[in-house]
Coordinates of C-alpha atoms in Angstrom, one line a residue:
Chain A
X1 CA -21.3 4.4 -34.1
X2 CA -19.5 1.8 -36.2
X3 CA -16.1 0.7 -35.0
X4 CA -13.4 -1.5 -36.3
X5 CA -13.6 -4.2 -33.5
X6 CA -17.4 -4.5 -33.7
X7 CA -17.9 -3.6 -30.0
X8 CA -20.7 -1.2 -30.8
X9 CA -22.4 -4.0 -32.6
X10 CA -22.0 -6.1 -29.4
X11 CA -23.6 -3.4 -27.3
X12 CA -26.5 -2.9 -29.7
X13 CA -27.1 -6.7 -29.6
X14 CA -26.9 -6.7 -25.9
X15 CA -29.6 -4.1 -25.7
X16 CA -31.8 -6.3 -27.8
X17 CA -30.9 -9.3 -25.8
X18 CA -31.8 -7.6 -22.5
X19 CA -35.4 -7.7 -23.4
X20 CA -35.4 -11.3 -24.4
X21 CA -35.5 -14.4 -22.3
X22 CA -32.2 -14.7 -20.4
X23 CA -29.6 -16.8 -22.1
X24 CA -31.3 -17.5 -25.4
X25 CA -28.8 -15.5 -27.4
X26 CA -26.0 -17.8 -28.6
X27 CA -27.7 -20.9 -27.3
X28 CA -26.9 -23.7 -29.7
X29 CA -29.9 -25.1 -31.5
X30 CA -32.2 -22.3 -30.3
X31 CA -32.9 -24.2 -27.1
X32 CA -34.8 -22.1 -24.6
X33 CA -33.3 -22.1 -21.1
X34 CA -34.1 -20.2 -18.0
X35 CA -30.7 -18.4 -17.6
X36 CA -28.8 -17.7 -14.4
X37 CA -30.1 -15.7 -11.4
X38 CA -30.4 -12.1 -12.3
X39 CA -27.8 -11.1 -9.7
X40 CA -25.1 -12.8 -11.9
X41 CA -25.8 -10.8 -15.0
X42 CA -24.3 -7.4 -15.6
X43 CA -26.8 -4.6 -15.8
X44 CA -27.5 -2.8 -19.1
X45 CA -25.2 0.2 -19.7
X46 CA -26.2 3.7 -20.9
X47 CA -26.0 4.5 -24.6
X48 CA -22.5 3.8 -25.9
X49 CA -22.1 7.2 -27.7
X50 CA -23.8 9.5 -25.2
X51 CA -21.3 12.0 -23.7
X52 CA -20.6 11.5 -20.0
X53 CA -22.7 14.0 -18.2
X54 CA -21.4 16.5 -15.6
X55 CA -23.1 14.8 -12.7
X56 CA -21.6 11.5 -13.8
X57 CA -18.2 13.1 -13.9
X58 CA -18.7 14.5 -10.4
X59 CA -19.9 11.1 -9.1
X60 CA -16.9 9.5 -10.7
X61 CA -14.6 11.7 -8.6
X62 CA -16.2 10.4 -5.4
X63 CA -16.5 6.7 -6.3
X64 CA -13.5 4.8 -7.7
X65 CA -15.7 2.1 -9.1
X66 CA -17.5 4.6 -11.2
X67 CA -14.2 6.0 -12.3
X68 CA -13.3 2.6 -13.7
X69 CA -16.7 2.4 -15.5
X70 CA -16.2 5.9 -17.0
X71 CA -12.5 5.7 -17.9
X72 CA -12.1 2.1 -18.8
X73 CA -15.6 1.0 -19.8
X74 CA -16.8 3.9 -21.8
X75 CA -14.4 4.7 -24.7
X76 CA -17.3 5.6 -26.9
X77 CA -18.7 8.1 -24.3
X78 CA -15.2 9.6 -23.8
X79 CA -14.9 10.0 -27.5
X80 CA -18.4 11.7 -27.6
X81 CA -17.2 14.2 -24.9
X82 CA -14.1 14.9 -26.9
X83 CA -16.1 15.4 -30.1
X84 CA -18.8 17.5 -28.5
X85 CA -19.2 21.2 -29.3
X86 CA -18.5 22.3 -25.8
X87 CA -14.9 22.1 -24.5
X88 CA -14.4 18.9 -22.5
X89 CA -13.0 20.6 -19.4
X90 CA -15.0 18.4 -17.0
X91 CA -13.7 15.2 -18.6
X92 CA -10.2 16.7 -18.7
X93 CA -10.4 17.4 -15.0
X94 CA -11.7 14.0 -14.2
X95 CA -8.9 12.3 -16.2
X96 CA -6.3 14.5 -14.5
X97 CA -7.7 13.8 -11.1
X98 CA -7.7 10.0 -11.9
X99 CA -4.1 10.2 -13.2
X100 CA -2.9 11.9 -10.0
X101 CA -4.9 10.1 -7.4
X102 CA -5.5 6.5 -8.6
X103 CA -1.9 5.5 -8.7
X104 CA -1.1 6.7 -5.2
X105 CA -2.1 3.4 -3.5
X106 CA 0.2 1.5 -5.9
X107 CA 3.1 3.8 -5.1
X108 CA 2.4 3.4 -1.4
X109 CA 2.8 -0.4 -1.5
X110 CA 5.5 -0.5 -4.2
X111 CA 8.9 -1.8 -3.0
X112 CA 10.8 0.7 -5.2
X113 CA 10.3 4.4 -5.7
X114 CA 8.1 6.9 -3.9
X115 CA 4.4 7.1 -3.3
X116 CA 4.0 9.4 -6.3
X117 CA 6.4 7.5 -8.6
X118 CA 3.7 5.8 -10.7
X119 CA 1.8 9.0 -10.9
X120 CA 4.9 10.9 -11.9
X121 CA 5.8 8.2 -14.5
X122 CA 2.5 8.4 -16.4
X123 CA 1.3 12.0 -15.8
X124 CA 4.8 13.5 -15.9
X125 CA 5.6 11.8 -19.2
X126 CA 2.4 13.1 -20.7
X127 CA 3.0 16.6 -19.4
X128 CA 6.4 16.6 -21.1
X129 CA 5.1 15.2 -24.4
X130 CA 1.7 16.9 -24.9
X131 CA 3.0 20.2 -26.1
X132 CA 4.9 18.6 -29.0
X133 CA 1.7 16.7 -30.0
X134 CA -0.5 19.8 -29.9
X135 CA 2.0 22.0 -31.8
X136 CA 2.5 19.4 -34.5
X137 CA -1.2 19.0 -34.9
X138 CA -1.7 22.8 -35.3
X139 CA 1.4 23.0 -37.6
X140 CA 0.0 20.5 -40.1
X141 CA -3.5 22.0 -39.9
X142 CA -5.5 19.6 -37.8
X143 CA -8.0 21.8 -36.1
X144 CA -8.2 20.2 -32.7
X145 CA -8.3 22.3 -29.5
X146 CA -5.7 22.0 -26.7
X147 CA -8.2 20.7 -24.2
X148 CA -9.3 18.0 -26.6
X149 CA -5.8 16.9 -27.4
X150 CA -4.8 16.9 -23.7
X151 CA -8.1 15.2 -22.7
X152 CA -7.4 12.4 -25.2
X153 CA -3.8 12.1 -24.1
X154 CA -4.7 11.9 -20.4
X155 CA -6.8 8.8 -21.2
X156 CA -3.5 7.0 -21.2
X157 CA -2.4 8.1 -17.7
X158 CA -5.9 7.8 -16.2
X159 CA -6.4 4.2 -17.5
X160 CA -2.8 3.3 -16.5
X161 CA -3.4 4.7 -13.0
X162 CA -6.6 2.8 -12.7
X163 CA -4.9 -0.4 -13.6
X164 CA -2.2 0.4 -11.0
X165 CA -5.0 0.9 -8.5
X166 CA -6.4 -2.5 -9.4
X167 CA -3.0 -4.2 -9.1
X168 CA -2.2 -2.6 -5.8
X169 CA -3.7 -5.3 -3.6
X170 CA -1.9 -8.0 -5.4
X171 CA 1.4 -6.2 -5.2
X172 CA 0.9 -5.4 -1.6
X173 CA 0.2 -9.1 -0.9
X174 CA 3.2 -10.2 -2.8
X175 CA 5.5 -7.8 -1.0
X176 CA 4.0 -8.6 2.4
X177 CA 4.4 -12.3 1.9
X178 CA 7.8 -12.6 0.3
X179 CA 11.2 -11.9 1.6
X180 CA 11.0 -8.3 2.5
X181 CA 11.1 -4.9 0.7
X182 CA 14.6 -5.6 -0.7
X183 CA 13.4 -8.8 -2.3
X184 CA 14.0 -8.7 -6.1
X185 CA 10.8 -10.4 -7.0
X186 CA 8.5 -7.7 -5.6
X187 CA 10.4 -5.0 -7.6
X188 CA 10.3 -7.2 -10.8
X189 CA 6.6 -7.8 -10.5
X190 CA 6.0 -4.1 -9.8
X191 CA 7.9 -3.2 -13.0
X192 CA 5.9 -5.7 -14.9
X193 CA 2.7 -4.3 -13.6
X194 CA 3.7 -0.7 -14.5
X195 CA 4.4 -1.9 -18.1
X196 CA 1.1 -3.7 -18.3
X197 CA -0.8 -0.7 -16.9
X198 CA 0.9 1.6 -19.4
X199 CA 0.1 -0.6 -22.3
X200 CA -3.5 -0.8 -21.2
X201 CA -3.5 3.0 -21.1
X202 CA -2.2 3.1 -24.7
X203 CA -4.8 0.5 -25.7
X204 CA -7.6 2.6 -24.1
X205 CA -6.5 5.7 -26.0
X206 CA -6.7 3.7 -29.2
X207 CA -10.2 2.6 -28.4
X208 CA -11.2 6.2 -27.7
X209 CA -9.6 7.5 -30.9
X210 CA -11.3 4.9 -33.0
X211 CA -14.7 6.2 -31.9
X212 CA -13.9 9.9 -32.4
X213 CA -16.4 11.7 -34.7
X214 CA -14.8 14.8 -36.3
X215 CA -13.8 15.9 -39.8
X216 CA -10.2 15.3 -38.9
X217 CA -10.4 12.0 -37.2
X218 CA -7.9 10.4 -39.5
X219 CA -5.4 13.2 -38.9
X220 CA -5.9 13.1 -35.2
X221 CA -5.4 9.3 -35.1
X222 CA -2.3 9.6 -37.3
X223 CA -0.6 12.3 -35.2
X224 CA -1.3 10.3 -32.0
X225 CA 0.2 7.2 -33.7
X226 CA 3.3 9.2 -34.8
X227 CA 3.6 10.7 -31.3
X228 CA 3.5 7.3 -29.6
X229 CA 7.2 6.3 -30.0
X230 CA 8.2 9.7 -28.5
X231 CA 5.9 9.1 -25.6
X232 CA 7.1 5.6 -25.0
X233 CA 10.7 6.6 -25.2
X234 CA 10.3 9.5 -22.8
X235 CA 8.3 7.2 -20.5
X236 CA 11.2 4.7 -20.5
X237 CA 13.6 7.5 -19.7
X238 CA 11.3 8.8 -17.0
X239 CA 11.2 5.4 -15.3
X240 CA 15.0 5.4 -15.3
X241 CA 15.2 8.9 -13.8
X242 CA 12.7 8.0 -11.1
X243 CA 14.6 4.8 -10.2
X244 CA 11.8 2.5 -11.3
X245 CA 13.8 0.5 -13.8
X246 CA 16.4 -0.9 -11.4
Chain B
X1 CA -23.3 -13.1 -3.1
X2 CA -23.7 -14.8 0.3
X3 CA -24.9 -18.1 -1.2
X4 CA -21.9 -18.2 -3.4
X5 CA -19.6 -17.4 -0.5
X6 CA -21.2 -20.3 1.5
X7 CA -20.8 -22.6 -1.5
X8 CA -17.1 -21.7 -1.9
X9 CA -16.5 -22.3 1.8
X10 CA -18.3 -25.6 2.0
X11 CA -17.1 -27.2 -1.3
X12 CA -13.5 -26.1 -1.1
X13 CA -13.3 -27.3 2.6
X14 CA -14.3 -30.7 1.4
X15 CA -11.6 -30.8 -1.2
X16 CA -9.0 -29.3 1.1
X17 CA -9.8 -32.0 3.7
X18 CA -9.2 -34.7 1.1
X19 CA -5.8 -33.4 -0.1
X20 CA -4.7 -32.8 3.5
X21 CA -4.9 -36.6 4.2
X22 CA -1.7 -36.9 2.1
X23 CA 0.0 -36.0 5.4
X24 CA -2.6 -37.0 7.9
X25 CA -5.8 -35.9 9.8
X26 CA -4.1 -32.9 11.4
X27 CA -3.2 -31.2 8.1
X28 CA -6.6 -32.3 6.6
X29 CA -8.4 -30.6 9.5
X30 CA -6.4 -27.5 9.0
X31 CA -7.3 -27.5 5.3
X32 CA -10.9 -27.2 6.3
X33 CA -10.2 -23.6 7.1
X34 CA -7.1 -23.0 4.9
X35 CA -8.4 -24.0 1.5
X36 CA -11.6 -21.8 1.6
X37 CA -9.4 -19.0 3.0
X38 CA -7.1 -19.5 0.0
X39 CA -9.9 -19.0 -2.5
X40 CA -11.5 -16.1 -0.6
X41 CA -8.3 -14.2 -0.2
X42 CA -7.4 -14.7 -3.8
X43 CA -10.9 -13.5 -4.9
X44 CA -10.5 -10.5 -2.6
X45 CA -7.0 -9.6 -3.9
X46 CA -8.1 -9.9 -7.5
X47 CA -11.5 -8.2 -7.3
X48 CA -10.2 -4.8 -8.5
X49 CA -8.1 -6.3 -11.3
X50 CA -11.1 -8.3 -12.4
X51 CA -13.2 -5.1 -12.5
X52 CA -10.5 -3.2 -14.5
X53 CA -10.1 -5.9 -17.1
X54 CA -13.8 -6.5 -17.4
X55 CA -14.5 -2.8 -17.8
X56 CA -12.1 -2.6 -20.7
X57 CA -13.7 -5.5 -22.5
X58 CA -17.4 -5.3 -21.5
X59 CA -19.1 -1.9 -21.4
X60 CA -21.2 -1.2 -18.3
X61 CA -19.4 -3.7 -16.0
X62 CA -19.9 -2.6 -12.4
X63 CA -17.7 -3.6 -9.5
X64 CA -20.6 -5.4 -7.6
X65 CA -21.6 -7.3 -10.8
X66 CA -18.1 -8.3 -11.5
X67 CA -17.5 -9.5 -7.9
X68 CA -20.8 -11.6 -8.1
X69 CA -19.7 -13.1 -11.4
X70 CA -16.2 -14.0 -10.2
X71 CA -17.6 -15.5 -7.0
X72 CA -20.0 -17.6 -9.1
X73 CA -17.0 -18.8 -11.1
X74 CA -15.0 -19.7 -8.0
X75 CA -18.1 -21.5 -6.6
X76 CA -18.2 -23.6 -9.8
X77 CA -14.5 -24.4 -9.4
X78 CA -15.0 -25.4 -5.7
X79 CA -18.0 -27.6 -6.6
X80 CA -16.0 -29.4 -9.3
X81 CA -13.1 -29.9 -7.0
X82 CA -15.4 -31.2 -4.3
X83 CA -16.7 -33.8 -6.8
X84 CA -13.2 -35.0 -7.1
X85 CA -12.6 -35.1 -3.3
X86 CA -13.4 -38.9 -3.0
X87 CA -10.8 -39.7 -5.7
X88 CA -8.3 -37.4 -4.1
X89 CA -9.0 -38.8 -0.6
X90 CA -8.6 -42.3 -1.9
X91 CA -5.2 -41.4 -3.5
X92 CA -4.2 -39.6 -0.3
X93 CA -4.9 -42.6 1.8
X94 CA -3.4 -45.2 -0.5
X95 CA -0.3 -43.6 -1.9
X96 CA 3.1 -44.9 -1.0
X97 CA 4.4 -42.2 1.4
X98 CA 7.8 -40.6 1.2
X99 CA 10.5 -42.3 3.3
X100 CA 14.2 -42.2 3.8
X101 CA 14.8 -43.7 0.3
X102 CA 12.9 -41.0 -1.5
X103 CA 9.6 -39.3 -2.2
X104 CA 7.9 -42.5 -3.5
X105 CA 4.4 -41.7 -4.9
X106 CA 4.2 -38.3 -3.2
X107 CA 5.0 -36.3 -6.5
X108 CA 2.4 -38.4 -8.3
X109 CA -0.3 -37.4 -5.8
X110 CA 0.8 -33.8 -6.0
X111 CA 0.8 -33.9 -9.8
X112 CA -2.6 -35.5 -10.0
X113 CA -4.1 -32.9 -7.7
X114 CA -2.5 -30.0 -9.6
X115 CA -4.1 -31.5 -12.7
X116 CA -7.4 -31.7 -11.0
X117 CA -7.3 -28.1 -10.1
X118 CA -6.2 -27.1 -13.6
X119 CA -9.0 -29.2 -15.3
X120 CA -11.7 -27.9 -12.9
X121 CA -10.5 -24.3 -13.4
X122 CA -10.6 -24.7 -17.1
X123 CA -14.0 -26.4 -17.2
X124 CA -15.6 -23.8 -14.9
X125 CA -14.1 -21.0 -16.9
X126 CA -15.2 -22.5 -20.2
X127 CA -18.8 -22.9 -18.9
X128 CA -18.8 -19.4 -17.5
X129 CA -17.4 -18.0 -20.8
X130 CA -20.2 -19.5 -22.8
X131 CA -22.9 -18.2 -20.4
X132 CA -21.3 -14.9 -20.1
X133 CA -21.1 -14.4 -23.8
X134 CA -24.8 -15.3 -24.1
X135 CA -25.9 -13.1 -21.2
X136 CA -24.0 -10.1 -22.4
X137 CA -24.6 -10.7 -26.1
X138 CA -20.9 -10.3 -26.7
X139 CA -18.7 -12.4 -28.9
X140 CA -17.2 -15.6 -27.4
X141 CA -13.7 -14.3 -28.1
X142 CA -14.4 -11.2 -26.0
X143 CA -15.9 -13.3 -23.2
X144 CA -12.9 -15.6 -23.3
X145 CA -10.5 -12.7 -23.2
X146 CA -12.3 -11.4 -20.0
X147 CA -12.0 -14.8 -18.3
X148 CA -8.5 -15.4 -19.5
X149 CA -7.5 -12.1 -17.8
X150 CA -9.3 -13.4 -14.7
X151 CA -7.5 -16.7 -14.9
X152 CA -4.1 -15.1 -15.3
X153 CA -4.7 -12.7 -12.4
X154 CA -6.0 -15.5 -10.2
X155 CA -3.0 -17.6 -10.9
X156 CA -0.6 -14.7 -10.3
X157 CA -2.2 -13.8 -6.9
X158 CA -3.4 -17.2 -5.9
X159 CA -0.1 -18.9 -6.5
X160 CA 1.6 -16.6 -4.0
X161 CA -1.3 -16.9 -1.6
X162 CA -1.0 -20.7 -1.8
X163 CA 2.7 -20.5 -1.3
X164 CA 2.3 -18.3 1.8
X165 CA -0.3 -20.7 3.3
X166 CA 1.6 -23.9 2.5
X167 CA 1.6 -26.8 3.4
X168 CA -1.7 -28.0 2.0
X169 CA -0.3 -31.5 1.4
X170 CA 2.8 -32.1 3.5
X171 CA 5.3 -34.9 3.5
X172 CA 4.8 -37.5 6.2
X173 CA 8.5 -37.5 6.9
X174 CA 7.9 -34.1 8.5
X175 CA 5.8 -35.2 11.6
X176 CA 4.5 -31.8 12.7
X177 CA 4.3 -29.2 9.9
X178 CA 3.4 -25.7 10.9
X179 CA -0.1 -24.3 10.2
X180 CA 1.4 -22.0 7.6
X181 CA 5.0 -21.6 6.5
X182 CA 4.4 -17.9 5.6
X183 CA 7.7 -16.2 4.7
X184 CA 9.9 -19.1 5.6
X185 CA 12.7 -19.5 3.0
X186 CA 13.0 -23.0 1.6
X187 CA 16.2 -25.0 1.9
X188 CA 17.1 -24.2 -1.7
X189 CA 16.7 -20.5 -1.0
X190 CA 13.3 -20.0 -2.7
X191 CA 11.2 -17.4 -0.9
X192 CA 8.1 -17.1 -3.0
X193 CA 5.9 -18.7 -5.6
X194 CA 7.3 -17.0 -8.6
X195 CA 10.9 -18.0 -7.7
X196 CA 9.6 -21.6 -7.3
X197 CA 8.0 -21.5 -10.8
X198 CA 11.2 -20.0 -12.2
X199 CA 13.3 -22.7 -10.7
X200 CA 11.0 -25.3 -11.9
X201 CA 11.2 -24.0 -15.5
X202 CA 15.0 -23.8 -15.3
X203 CA 15.4 -27.2 -13.8
X204 CA 12.5 -29.3 -14.9

């Protein structure tokens, strides 16, 4: 599938390169070199536009590293699930599960808020805002089902929650090694991490939407774009209500 | 993975020993354990973040592969630093130590070693970027973005880790520095790495 950032081209090229002698691609002057040990090279990925299978979704729920691969590393596959003829309930369930579970470790080590604060910030904001998105889409005649709209929207909270999970060890270390839970630095860093995670979630949604294949792709992308200021504003308010803004 | 861990431990211990001689043999001997520990703790703390950033930018990235790649990068940095250990040791042994009048050449030695670490980090990252781009058949921009995210995360976590494990150098005016200062607050009220950087930016 062609995309604006050329990533599918990258992936296609990688497939070709995987059969070639390691390290020849991009080698100046065409010089043949032996390449690094195989253990240092990332393994080839499955097809970029194949829907994520049910067994992969199930395994993702059991293994956080596969969750990262599916949610963050497979925007084309998520888009394929969202574009498929069958309703993407499995994907929706996985994204919801990720949104609820993955940010808990971050909340547990955060110096401000409760264990569920990060989860409430992202998933709660989406739950408040998804109805408006869906109703507007139906109102202006974009024929996208609720589970597809919600599935796409929950990419934001799932990706943000996974970034929170990734940042949790660093935040824990900072809080454990600086001047106690009341120290302002830990809270400031936590807020910064929440912002970065949220923005990465929005970025991930953009990557998924750019790979959607449907008759109304432009309309879907446009409504998501128009909806984004509302989402960000409610997210800002939600952070305030949950005491995360300080 | 184990060979890279061994390389990191060995090469970073060599460099740690050299910089510890700014204070004396005791701090140098402690650095044999502390400097490898600094790198390994930083790598551990950052592993999940590395995986998340890489997964966004490179499809098919798996945690094990990312950890192997990041350890290889850290091993490169440790090797480059070890190659500068003789220079660093020479500076450590010959610099004019701090005294009652002032810090003398101590800031110079500190600055030179910080520059060494920055240059080695940049060189190792640049080399890995080129290889990574070739291996994955992705654009150099994308490979550079992955490694820039790694660098930023490493600096963020590694800075605080180094702060917690300080001193790695140590002024000779302090005869018996602790093994680690940990959460001790400095005389100017600074309690962590980020406050120290902030203060440095405000009062260069």
